[in-house]
Coordinates of C-alpha atoms in Angstrom, one line a residue:
X19 CA 169.5 92.4 -20.0
X20 CA 166.8 93.2 -22.6
X21 CA 163.3 93.8 -21.3
X22 CA 160.2 92.9 -23.2
X23 CA 156.8 94.3 -22.5
X24 CA 153.4 92.6 -23.4
X25 CA 150.2 94.4 -22.9
X26 CA 146.6 93.3 -23.0
X27 CA 144.2 95.8 -24.7
X28 CA 140.7 95.9 -23.6
X29 CA 140.4 97.1 -20.0
X30 CA 144.1 97.8 -20.0
X31 CA 144.7 100.6 -22.5
X32 CA 141.5 102.1 -21.3
X33 CA 139.5 101.5 -18.0
X34 CA 136.7 102.9 -16.0
X35 CA 133.6 101.6 -14.2
X36 CA 131.4 101.6 -17.3
X37 CA 133.8 100.4 -20.0
X38 CA 132.0 97.2 -20.8
X39 CA 128.5 98.4 -20.1
X40 CA 127.4 97.9 -23.7
X41 CA 129.3 94.7 -24.4
X42 CA 126.8 92.3 -22.9
X43 CA 124.0 93.6 -25.0
X44 CA 126.2 93.1 -28.1
X45 CA 126.7 89.4 -27.1
X46 CA 123.0 88.8 -26.2
X47 CA 121.9 90.1 -29.7
X48 CA 124.5 88.0 -31.5
X49 CA 124.9 84.9 -29.4
X50 CA 122.9 82.6 -31.7
X51 CA 125.4 83.4 -34.5
X52 CA 128.2 81.6 -32.5
X53 CA 126.4 78.3 -33.1
X54 CA 125.0 79.1 -36.5
X55 CA 125.4 75.5 -37.9
X56 CA 122.9 74.1 -35.3
X57 CA 119.2 74.0 -36.1
X58 CA 116.8 75.7 -33.7
X59 CA 115.9 72.5 -31.8
X60 CA 119.6 71.8 -31.1
X61 CA 120.2 75.3 -30.0
X62 CA 117.3 75.1 -27.6
X63 CA 118.8 72.0 -26.1
X64 CA 122.1 73.7 -25.7
X65 CA 120.4 76.6 -23.8
X66 CA 118.4 74.3 -21.6
X67 CA 121.1 71.8 -20.7
X68 CA 124.0 74.4 -20.4
X69 CA 122.8 77.5 -18.5
X70 CA 126.4 78.8 -18.5
X71 CA 126.2 79.3 -22.2
X72 CA 123.8 82.1 -22.0
X73 CA 125.6 83.8 -19.2
X74 CA 129.0 83.8 -21.0
X75 CA 129.9 87.3 -22.0
X76 CA 133.7 87.7 -22.4
X77 CA 135.5 86.2 -25.4
X78 CA 137.5 83.9 -23.0
X79 CA 134.3 82.6 -21.4
X80 CA 132.5 82.1 -24.7
X81 CA 135.4 80.1 -26.2
X82 CA 135.7 77.9 -23.1
X83 CA 131.9 77.2 -23.3
X84 CA 132.2 76.3 -27.0
X85 CA 135.0 73.9 -26.2
X86 CA 133.0 72.2 -23.6
X87 CA 130.0 72.0 -25.9
X88 CA 132.2 70.5 -28.6
X89 CA 133.2 67.7 -26.3
X90 CA 129.6 67.2 -25.0
X91 CA 127.9 67.1 -28.4
X92 CA 130.6 65.5 -30.4
X93 CA 128.1 64.6 -33.3
X94 CA 126.9 68.2 -33.7
X95 CA 128.6 70.8 -35.9
X96 CA 130.0 73.1 -33.2
X97 CA 133.1 75.1 -33.8
X98 CA 135.0 78.0 -32.4
X99 CA 135.3 79.5 -35.9
X100 CA 131.8 81.0 -35.9
X101 CA 132.6 83.1 -32.9
X102 CA 136.0 84.0 -34.2
X103 CA 134.7 85.0 -37.5
X104 CA 132.0 87.1 -35.9
X105 CA 134.5 88.9 -33.8
X106 CA 136.5 89.7 -37.0
X107 CA 133.5 91.4 -38.5
X108 CA 132.2 93.1 -35.4
X109 CA 133.5 96.0 -33.3
X110 CA 132.4 95.9 -29.7
X111 CA 130.7 99.0 -28.5
X112 CA 132.8 100.0 -25.5
X113 CA 132.7 103.1 -23.3
X114 CA 135.9 105.1 -23.1
X115 CA 136.5 107.4 -20.1
X116 CA 138.9 110.1 -21.3
X117 CA 140.2 110.3 -17.8
X118 CA 141.4 106.7 -17.8
X119 CA 143.3 106.0 -21.0
X120 CA 146.8 105.0 -21.7
X121 CA 149.4 107.8 -22.2
X122 CA 150.0 107.6 -25.9
X123 CA 153.2 109.6 -25.8
X124 CA 154.6 107.4 -23.1
X125 CA 153.7 104.4 -25.1
X126 CA 155.5 105.8 -28.2
X127 CA 158.5 106.4 -26.1
X128 CA 158.4 102.9 -24.6
X129 CA 158.0 101.3 -28.1
X130 CA 161.0 103.3 -29.4
X131 CA 163.2 102.0 -26.6
X132 CA 162.0 98.4 -26.0
X133 CA 160.3 95.4 -27.6
X134 CA 156.6 96.0 -27.0
X135 CA 153.7 93.7 -27.9
X136 CA 149.9 93.7 -27.6
X137 CA 148.2 90.4 -27.1
X138 CA 144.5 90.5 -26.9
X139 CA 141.4 88.3 -26.9
X140 CA 139.7 90.8 -29.3
X141 CA 140.0 90.9 -33.0
X142 CA 142.5 93.0 -34.8
X143 CA 139.7 95.0 -36.4
X144 CA 138.4 96.0 -33.0
X145 CA 142.0 96.8 -31.6
X146 CA 143.0 98.9 -34.6
X147 CA 139.6 100.8 -34.5
X148 CA 140.0 101.8 -30.8
X149 CA 143.8 102.2 -30.8
X150 CA 143.2 105.0 -33.3
X151 CA 140.6 106.6 -30.9
X152 CA 143.2 106.4 -28.2
X153 CA 145.8 108.1 -30.5
X154 CA 148.1 105.0 -30.2
X155 CA 149.9 104.1 -33.4
X156 CA 149.7 100.3 -33.9
X157 CA 152.8 100.4 -36.1
X158 CA 155.0 101.1 -33.0
X159 CA 154.6 97.6 -31.6
X160 CA 156.7 94.7 -32.6
X161 CA 153.4 92.9 -33.1
X162 CA 149.7 93.3 -32.3
X163 CA 148.1 89.9 -31.8
X164 CA 144.5 88.9 -31.7
X165 CA 143.9 85.5 -30.1
X166 CA 142.7 82.9 -32.6
X167 CA 141.5 80.7 -29.7
X168 CA 143.1 77.5 -30.8
X169 CA 141.2 74.5 -29.6
X170 CA 144.4 72.9 -28.2
X171 CA 145.1 76.0 -26.3
X172 CA 142.7 78.9 -26.4
X173 CA 144.6 80.9 -23.8
X174 CA 147.4 83.5 -24.5
X175 CA 150.0 81.2 -23.2
X176 CA 151.3 79.9 -26.5
X177 CA 151.5 83.5 -27.9
X178 CA 153.7 84.5 -24.9
X179 CA 155.9 81.5 -25.5
X180 CA 156.3 82.5 -29.1
X181 CA 157.3 86.0 -28.0
X182 CA 159.9 84.6 -25.7
X183 CA 161.4 82.5 -28.5
X184 CA 161.3 85.4 -31.0
X185 CA 163.0 87.8 -28.6
X186 CA 165.3 85.1 -27.2
X187 CA 164.4 86.5 -23.8
X188 CA 164.3 84.9 -20.4
X189 CA 161.0 84.8 -18.7
X190 CA 162.2 87.0 -15.8
X191 CA 162.9 89.8 -18.3
X192 CA 159.4 89.8 -19.8
X193 CA 156.6 91.7 -18.3
X194 CA 152.9 91.2 -19.0
X195 CA 150.3 93.9 -18.1
X196 CA 146.6 93.2 -18.0
X197 CA 143.2 93.6 -16.3
X198 CA 142.3 89.9 -16.2
X199 CA 144.0 87.5 -13.8
X200 CA 142.6 84.5 -15.8
X201 CA 143.2 85.7 -19.3
X202 CA 146.3 87.8 -19.1
X203 CA 148.3 87.1 -16.0
X204 CA 147.9 83.4 -15.2
X205 CA 149.2 82.3 -18.6
X206 CA 152.2 84.5 -18.0
X207 CA 152.9 83.2 -14.6
X208 CA 152.8 79.6 -15.8
X209 CA 155.8 80.5 -18.0
X210 CA 157.6 82.3 -15.3
X211 CA 156.9 85.7 -16.8
X212 CA 156.4 88.7 -14.6
X213 CA 152.7 89.7 -14.4
X214 CA 151.2 93.0 -13.3
X215 CA 147.5 93.7 -12.8
X216 CA 146.2 96.9 -14.3
X217 CA 143.0 98.3 -12.7
X218 CA 143.5 101.8 -14.1
X219 CA 145.0 102.7 -17.4
X220 CA 146.7 105.6 -15.8
X221 CA 148.9 103.3 -13.7
X222 CA 150.6 101.7 -16.8
X223 CA 153.2 104.5 -17.0
X224 CA 154.1 104.2 -13.4
X225 CA 154.3 100.4 -13.4
X226 CA 156.4 100.4 -16.6
X227 CA 158.9 102.9 -15.1
X228 CA 159.3 100.8 -12.0
X229 CA 160.1 97.9 -14.4
X230 CA 162.6 100.0 -16.3
X231 CA 164.2 101.3 -13.1
X232 CA 164.5 97.8 -11.6
X233 CA 162.2 98.8 -8.7
X234 CA 159.9 95.8 -9.0

């Protein structure tokens, strides 16, 4: 039976204790832009009444906060688009530990033999920029997908479902690898897809070979 591989990018193709050390500062400096259509008074109300807003750092957390704010302040001009557009124009400053990066030669081999996808909460601009630094050719993948955070489903689940349909694959023959249980793995598990937690990019090759050899 055909096997399909789906990988997260950030924290999966590279890892390390300090990988996201600079991301929070990027968000702090730009957070106001995510609610650009609000006036200053409205924005101060948001911050005062919603302390979680100023603590959200990951794309997943920011989008979920925005959706809650959209429902809470229905008459205000709050959208996900401001954050999505900012992500498309901005490249996060991440820290890459050369000792914990995906094996690019192995990934090339995997892509030549199987259907392999990348589904990330980051923008394509960000992914392409850092894939080049990791010496991974984005053209090898069947598709590289950046989450558009649809209001009706901001998770990755609908992307996984679309891949299932495109590949005409059974969930038990699809394998998702990621470093976030909430963002990467839970949406897969809900569809019956196999999900593997990656805490070190060096483990991807070993995990993938176990899948290929039917050891897990």
